[in-house]
Amino acid sequence: MAKTTKTKTAYVCSDCGTEHGKWQGQCVACKEWNTLTRITLGATNQSPSVQADFRRQGYAGELSDAVQDLSEIDVAAVPRFSSSMQELDRVLGGGLVPGSAILIGGNPGAGKSTLLLQVMCMLAQQMPAMYVTGEESLQQVGMRAKRLGLPEKNLKMLAETQVETICELASQVQPRLLVVDSIQVMHSADVPSAPGSVSQVRECAAYLIRYAKQTGTVLFLVGHVTKDGSLAGPKVLEHMIDCFIMLEGGSDTRYRTLRGQKNRFGAVNELGVFAMTEKGLKEVKNPSAIFLARTEEESPGSLVMVLWEGTRPLLVEIQALVDGGQGGNPRRLAVGLDQNRLGMLLAVLHRHGGLYMADQDVFVNVVGGVKVTETGADLALLLAIVSSFRDRALPHELVVFGEVGLAGEIRPVPSGQERLQEAAKHGFRKAIVPKANCPKSPIAGMEIIGVSKLSEALAAL
């Protein structure tokens, strides 16, 4: 008896990735015209003798139809293992989880391929590992490994861009780790559009993720970024993967920061710091020491704040420059901070601090290229601005943190005790913090000033 085969087709918008059941001139989601392309979603074989493949069955990795109670699930069945880099383990939430799909993005030249090649060469000495390159030749990857002095044995290499071939060869090698560099150059035989299109990226990623979850393989996908720094491709790609990490840092600095944007196995906004050297990326065990490389001479507008990145405190220097505005439109520029929040805090400073800066240019910079995303930097930002405005330097041993509200109140921030202990460990002897963050027992060698209003903080300078 002949097998019955059903072929499902769909029409996908090349701009936003929305599926349509039939062709039409305009996409109903993004309202663009003539962007729908026809794709084949794959054939579904109705014969019971056909085994499940990696196309559509068992997306989450479980092929069994049995229903389980939550308390009966064996969490220990998928133990984590180290990536051989503590900073990478920190960002991933403690290590690599079998069957997880990890997407790493970053600007060209940030070191994505270098980082993954280092990890794969080290782990290949302990377990099967496979590196798939679609942008570079095998000779180029080999030259980089030799230049970095990495162990070259046991790591399986493949230069291929078709996902069906990659998964077929990976099924023969059975690696525990698989790197695909990059997802934007992969293509599937079932999708007629060009590599890098929305439909190709989505279908290729889905195919590789199904393979990883059904075989318990740790999958690393390298992703390109657009000119504004966001991940290229459909937004659904970030929903499909388990962990999304971004490697930040340009060619003008030797330090790279690895930040977790999404993590199903750990905390987000965790930060790992690396230094780019001739032998590749090296871990920075004490990142606070890097960002605190200050001049011995005290200067107005310079102040140290304590951030909380993921699960650890981080000491960072913030600099402010207030200068007389030229013309009637003063400039507001923030590097490493939210510019809209800077304008809001300047209004609070005027209303509740009595300092008028509407006719002044205000420039703010976070030293070291760190991007501040938390509100605990508000108080330090305002005090640095006041220091520059008054042309009065603040002492080197002073550290500040706290959130500033619109009513001029100083609000507490999480993990205040740990922030103070980190500052005391680096030699700071004075701290201006929210009153609610003052420790119950004093910290040896540190004077802690608790403030509840902005006026109190200005008076403590």
XYZ file of C-alpha atoms in Angstrom:
461
model
C 0.000 0.000 0.000
C 1.415 3.380 -0.968
C 2.252 5.858 1.765
C 0.148 8.991 1.944
C 2.101 12.199 2.235
C 0.749 15.621 3.076
C 2.743 18.697 2.251
C 1.920 21.851 4.173
C 2.746 25.245 2.746
C 2.512 28.727 4.167
C 3.202 32.290 3.125
C 5.606 34.182 5.385
C 6.281 37.916 5.480
C 9.953 38.579 4.814
C 9.886 41.694 7.037
C 8.128 40.577 10.227
C 7.882 36.783 9.832
C 4.078 36.541 10.180
C 2.540 33.399 8.650
C -0.476 33.552 6.337
C -2.602 30.690 5.105
C -2.807 32.041 1.572
C -1.017 34.629 -0.524
C -2.168 38.229 -0.345
C -0.668 41.504 -1.397
C -0.331 43.087 2.041
C 0.893 41.611 5.320
C -1.794 41.923 7.985
C 0.793 42.438 10.758
C 3.306 45.010 9.471
C 1.135 46.403 6.616
C 3.983 46.058 4.084
C 3.167 45.221 0.441
C 4.532 42.335 -1.662
C 6.598 40.811 1.165
C 4.917 37.367 1.343
C 6.958 34.384 0.159
C 5.837 30.798 -0.134
C 7.571 28.204 2.053
C 7.147 24.465 2.428
C 6.813 23.443 6.054
C 7.752 19.854 5.353
C 6.056 16.595 4.510
C 4.167 14.637 7.157
C 4.328 10.911 6.435
C 1.256 9.028 7.636
C 2.929 5.582 7.678
C 3.322 4.327 11.304
C 6.651 2.733 10.452
C 8.323 6.068 9.854
C 10.416 7.276 12.777
C 10.036 10.811 14.157
C 12.533 13.243 12.694
C 13.789 16.631 13.807
C 11.327 18.624 11.736
C 8.080 18.897 13.676
C 7.751 16.228 16.361
C 8.894 16.705 19.949
C 9.814 20.369 19.802
C 10.639 20.468 23.518
C 12.719 17.303 23.323
C 10.209 14.856 24.794
C 8.758 12.378 22.300
C 6.680 10.562 24.928
C 2.957 11.280 25.174
C 2.833 10.336 28.862
C 1.525 12.923 31.309
C 3.657 13.394 34.424
C 3.088 15.030 37.778
C 5.343 18.005 38.479
C 6.703 16.359 41.633
C 7.719 13.246 39.662
C 10.005 15.071 37.238
C 13.655 14.150 37.787
C 15.561 17.416 37.671
C 18.864 15.645 38.368
C 18.593 13.881 35.000
C 20.048 16.961 33.261
C 23.014 18.043 35.414
C 24.991 21.130 34.493
C 28.636 20.959 33.521
C 31.240 23.702 33.343
C 32.167 25.497 30.132
C 35.800 25.742 31.368
C 35.326 29.532 31.854
C 33.976 30.778 35.173
C 32.793 34.106 33.748
C 30.797 32.319 31.033
C 29.390 29.908 33.619
C 28.284 32.882 35.718
C 26.374 34.453 32.819
C 24.784 31.095 31.912
C 23.545 30.598 35.467
C 26.123 28.083 36.675
C 27.159 26.119 33.596
C 25.866 24.375 30.490
C 22.577 22.459 30.567
C 22.206 19.437 28.230
C 19.635 20.088 25.531
C 19.803 23.871 25.860
C 19.964 26.290 22.947
C 22.209 29.321 23.548
C 22.297 32.314 21.211
C 25.330 34.598 21.385
C 25.297 37.950 19.601
C 27.633 40.900 19.288
C 29.193 43.415 16.940
C 31.665 42.256 14.272
C 35.060 41.777 15.871
C 33.727 41.542 19.432
C 35.121 38.010 19.806
C 32.109 35.693 19.470
C 33.877 33.095 17.333
C 37.061 33.389 19.389
C 35.211 32.764 22.660
C 33.329 29.745 21.319
C 36.442 28.276 19.703
C 38.279 28.521 23.037
C 35.423 26.821 24.880
C 35.048 24.079 22.277
C 38.772 23.289 22.102
C 38.955 22.952 25.882
C 35.798 20.857 26.258
C 36.685 18.650 23.272
C 39.411 17.118 25.433
C 36.707 15.797 27.787
C 33.669 15.092 25.595
C 32.618 14.905 21.914
C 32.310 18.387 20.389
C 31.539 19.645 16.898
C 32.107 23.117 15.395
C 30.152 24.055 12.248
C 31.381 27.112 10.369
C 29.362 28.695 7.595
C 31.236 31.974 7.212
C 34.879 30.905 7.433
C 36.823 28.099 5.838
C 38.264 25.285 7.919
C 41.743 26.634 7.220
C 40.832 30.024 8.684
C 39.472 28.466 11.863
C 42.549 26.246 12.111
C 44.855 29.243 11.745
C 43.026 31.054 14.553
C 43.268 28.052 16.861
C 46.987 27.743 16.164
C 47.533 31.463 16.737
C 45.729 31.289 20.088
C 47.676 28.221 21.148
C 44.566 26.073 21.667
C 44.543 22.252 21.777
C 43.517 21.145 18.300
C 42.872 17.438 18.858
C 39.425 15.815 19.217
C 37.376 18.838 18.030
C 35.300 17.834 15.001
C 35.072 20.539 12.315
C 32.511 20.959 9.517
C 32.061 23.647 6.850
C 28.390 23.433 5.874
C 25.364 25.727 5.608
C 22.446 23.306 5.066
C 20.781 22.393 8.363
C 19.560 18.983 7.177
C 23.122 17.931 6.338
C 24.445 19.342 9.610
C 21.957 17.401 11.729
C 22.542 14.210 9.706
C 26.320 14.365 10.211
C 25.886 15.378 13.855
C 23.733 12.282 14.391
C 26.724 10.197 13.304
C 29.262 12.064 15.467
C 26.840 12.431 18.433
C 28.509 15.491 19.995
C 27.558 16.801 23.418
C 28.291 20.329 22.214
C 27.462 21.812 18.823
C 28.378 25.305 17.572
C 26.730 26.774 14.470
C 28.476 29.937 13.244
C 26.328 31.684 12.211
C 22.567 31.169 12.025
C 22.173 33.952 9.421
C 24.050 31.968 6.746
C 22.215 28.680 7.286
C 19.509 27.528 4.906
C 16.939 24.764 4.679
C 15.919 22.869 1.556
C 12.233 23.302 2.493
C 12.412 27.125 2.452
C 12.825 28.704 -1.009
C 13.953 32.147 0.205
C 17.585 33.277 0.424
C 19.781 32.623 3.475
C 19.451 35.350 6.078
C 15.785 36.038 5.365
C 13.219 35.956 8.156
C 11.744 32.628 7.091
C 15.150 30.958 6.628
C 16.490 32.085 9.998
C 13.346 30.987 11.795
C 13.033 27.570 10.165
C 16.763 26.785 10.404
C 16.870 27.748 14.071
C 13.775 25.654 14.787
C 15.309 22.641 13.029
C 18.581 22.887 14.966
C 16.836 23.476 18.297
C 14.674 20.385 17.809
C 17.776 18.332 17.139
C 19.484 19.699 20.253
C 16.535 19.039 22.544
C 15.814 15.557 21.238
C 19.454 14.471 21.554
C 20.442 16.383 24.719
C 23.083 18.393 22.848
C 24.198 21.836 24.008
C 23.662 24.080 20.980
C 25.477 27.399 20.486
C 24.098 29.665 17.765
C 26.059 32.732 16.668
C 23.823 35.655 15.667
C 24.547 38.856 13.768
C 23.450 42.280 14.979
C 22.031 45.244 13.110
C 23.641 48.673 12.910
C 21.769 49.816 16.037
C 23.170 46.886 18.054
C 20.039 44.702 18.254
C 19.903 41.086 17.134
C 19.295 40.641 13.415
C 16.491 38.420 12.200
C 12.975 37.723 13.446
C 12.080 38.481 17.053
C 10.695 34.960 17.375
C 14.299 33.708 17.325
C 14.824 35.123 20.823
C 11.686 33.345 22.028
C 12.768 29.975 20.644
C 16.174 29.766 22.324
C 16.755 29.111 26.046
C 19.515 31.637 26.649
C 20.506 34.822 24.836
C 23.831 36.441 25.719
C 25.369 39.532 24.145
C 29.105 40.118 23.856
C 29.693 43.872 24.016
C 32.825 45.876 23.348
C 34.450 47.335 20.249
C 37.881 47.345 18.717
C 38.786 50.528 20.619
C 38.904 48.748 23.977
C 40.545 45.516 25.079
C 37.768 44.616 27.495
C 34.628 42.732 26.553
C 31.486 42.374 28.658
C 29.209 39.361 28.300
C 25.676 40.128 29.461
C 22.730 37.751 29.746
C 19.585 39.111 28.061
C 17.463 35.987 28.557
C 18.116 32.842 30.565
C 15.696 30.050 31.364
C 18.258 28.439 33.661
C 19.495 31.409 35.677
C 19.351 35.136 36.372
C 19.247 37.706 33.591
C 21.473 40.797 33.434
C 24.362 38.739 34.786
C 27.664 40.215 33.690
C 30.928 38.530 32.735
C 34.087 40.487 31.931
C 36.871 39.366 29.579
C 40.074 40.923 28.312
C 41.065 40.493 24.666
C 44.702 39.435 24.456
C 46.992 37.870 21.873
C 45.957 34.451 23.215
C 42.235 35.131 22.987
C 39.727 36.159 25.624
C 40.969 35.942 29.210
C 38.676 36.057 32.230
C 38.779 39.082 34.514
C 38.316 37.810 38.063
C 37.993 41.241 39.693
C 36.296 43.605 37.219
C 35.937 46.396 39.795
C 39.710 46.846 39.793
C 39.604 47.578 36.031
C 36.948 50.261 36.188
C 38.572 51.936 39.211
C 41.858 52.780 37.487
C 41.583 56.461 38.453
C 44.126 59.250 38.512
C 45.666 60.102 41.871
C 44.607 63.736 41.569
C 41.034 64.476 42.649
C 38.969 66.144 39.939
C 35.485 67.718 39.985
C 32.681 65.593 38.536
C 34.313 62.220 39.245
C 32.635 59.766 41.627
C 32.494 56.006 42.245
C 29.158 54.190 42.448
C 28.298 50.589 43.294
C 26.122 48.759 40.758
C 24.472 45.390 41.192
C 25.002 43.224 38.124
C 23.190 39.905 38.325
C 24.524 38.304 41.492
C 27.527 40.489 42.323
C 28.388 44.128 43.066
C 30.466 46.158 40.639
C 32.307 49.389 41.396
C 32.299 51.820 38.471
C 33.468 55.402 38.096
C 31.015 57.961 36.728
C 32.122 61.312 35.315
C 30.075 64.455 34.738
C 30.912 67.729 33.017
C 28.706 70.810 33.363
C 29.582 73.732 31.119
C 27.894 76.961 30.055
C 25.494 76.324 27.176
C 26.072 77.934 23.795
C 22.839 79.439 22.542
C 19.361 78.749 23.845
C 19.346 74.964 23.480
C 21.645 73.291 26.057
C 22.916 69.790 25.302
C 22.223 66.675 27.360
C 24.494 63.734 26.520
C 24.737 60.464 28.456
C 27.126 57.641 27.514
C 26.351 54.378 29.304
C 23.189 55.807 30.907
C 19.614 56.468 29.853
C 19.505 59.976 28.424
C 15.806 60.398 29.229
C 16.480 59.559 32.869
C 19.250 62.156 32.922
C 16.785 64.858 31.909
C 14.320 63.711 34.566
C 16.965 63.753 37.323
C 18.076 67.250 36.321
C 14.478 68.413 36.807
C 14.431 66.783 40.258
C 17.738 68.492 41.086
C 16.246 71.855 40.167
C 12.974 71.345 42.021
C 14.271 69.728 45.209
C 17.956 70.709 45.198
C 17.658 74.338 44.202
C 20.238 74.103 41.381
C 19.215 75.652 38.052
C 20.936 74.048 35.057
C 18.546 74.820 32.221
C 21.217 77.022 30.623
C 24.083 74.524 31.099
C 25.417 71.739 28.883
C 25.528 68.467 30.841
C 27.694 65.532 29.709
C 27.790 62.238 31.628
C 30.008 59.216 30.988
C 30.405 55.806 32.656
C 34.083 54.863 32.580
C 35.059 51.577 30.960
C 32.155 51.291 28.529
C 29.775 49.810 31.124
C 26.061 50.231 30.388
C 24.091 51.092 33.518
C 20.540 49.702 33.506
C 19.563 49.988 37.192
C 18.240 52.971 39.123
C 20.812 52.615 41.914
C 23.086 55.000 39.984
C 20.703 57.990 40.322
C 22.208 59.516 43.465
C 25.805 59.115 42.261
C 24.881 60.710 38.940
C 23.377 63.792 40.589
C 26.248 64.224 43.061
C 28.786 64.000 40.217
C 26.846 66.674 38.313
C 26.753 68.915 41.401
C 30.500 68.395 41.906
C 31.236 69.549 38.358
C 28.747 72.438 38.562
C 30.323 73.756 41.769
C 33.845 72.932 40.511
C 34.569 71.136 43.777
C 36.261 67.744 43.773
C 34.888 64.883 45.846
C 37.204 62.724 47.975
C 38.625 59.579 46.383
C 37.478 57.367 49.252
C 33.787 58.300 48.760
C 31.303 55.833 47.253
C 27.615 56.527 46.531
C 24.512 54.603 45.489
C 20.745 55.104 45.752
C 17.591 55.719 43.715
C 16.125 59.219 43.470
C 12.360 59.667 43.261
C 10.452 62.503 41.606
C 9.564 63.935 45.031
C 13.255 64.229 45.895
C 13.244 61.220 48.193
C 16.146 58.754 48.265
C 14.820 55.228 47.861
C 16.662 52.052 48.930
C 18.172 49.644 46.419
C 18.528 45.844 46.605
C 21.595 44.223 48.238
C 22.774 47.368 50.005
C 24.821 45.433 52.583
C 26.742 43.551 49.888
C 27.449 46.781 47.995
C 28.949 48.399 51.089
C 31.085 45.365 51.844
C 32.442 45.354 48.295
C 33.303 49.053 48.570
C 35.034 48.532 51.929
C 37.053 45.677 50.427
C 38.432 48.080 47.798
C 39.498 50.659 50.365
C 36.598 53.134 50.380
C 36.165 54.848 53.755
C 33.031 56.942 53.282
C 29.638 56.158 51.761
C 26.459 58.158 51.092
C 23.576 55.689 50.797
C 19.799 55.583 51.351
C 18.921 55.561 55.029
C 17.053 52.269 54.597
C 20.266 50.646 53.275
C 22.355 51.560 56.321
C 23.610 48.339 57.985
C 22.497 47.506 61.509
C 26.082 46.823 62.560
C 28.855 49.238 61.484
C 31.430 48.245 58.885
C 34.986 48.534 60.164
C 36.847 51.532 58.759
C 33.875 52.988 56.859
C 31.760 56.032 57.663
C 28.232 55.508 56.346
C 25.919 58.501 55.908
C 22.265 57.579 55.473
C 20.073 60.097 53.646
C 16.355 60.112 52.939
C 16.103 63.304 50.852
C 18.133 64.830 48.061
C 18.751 67.964 50.124
C 20.390 65.833 52.841
C 22.719 64.222 50.286
C 23.763 67.625 48.923
C 24.422 68.869 52.447
C 26.666 65.832 53.145
C 29.087 66.751 50.346
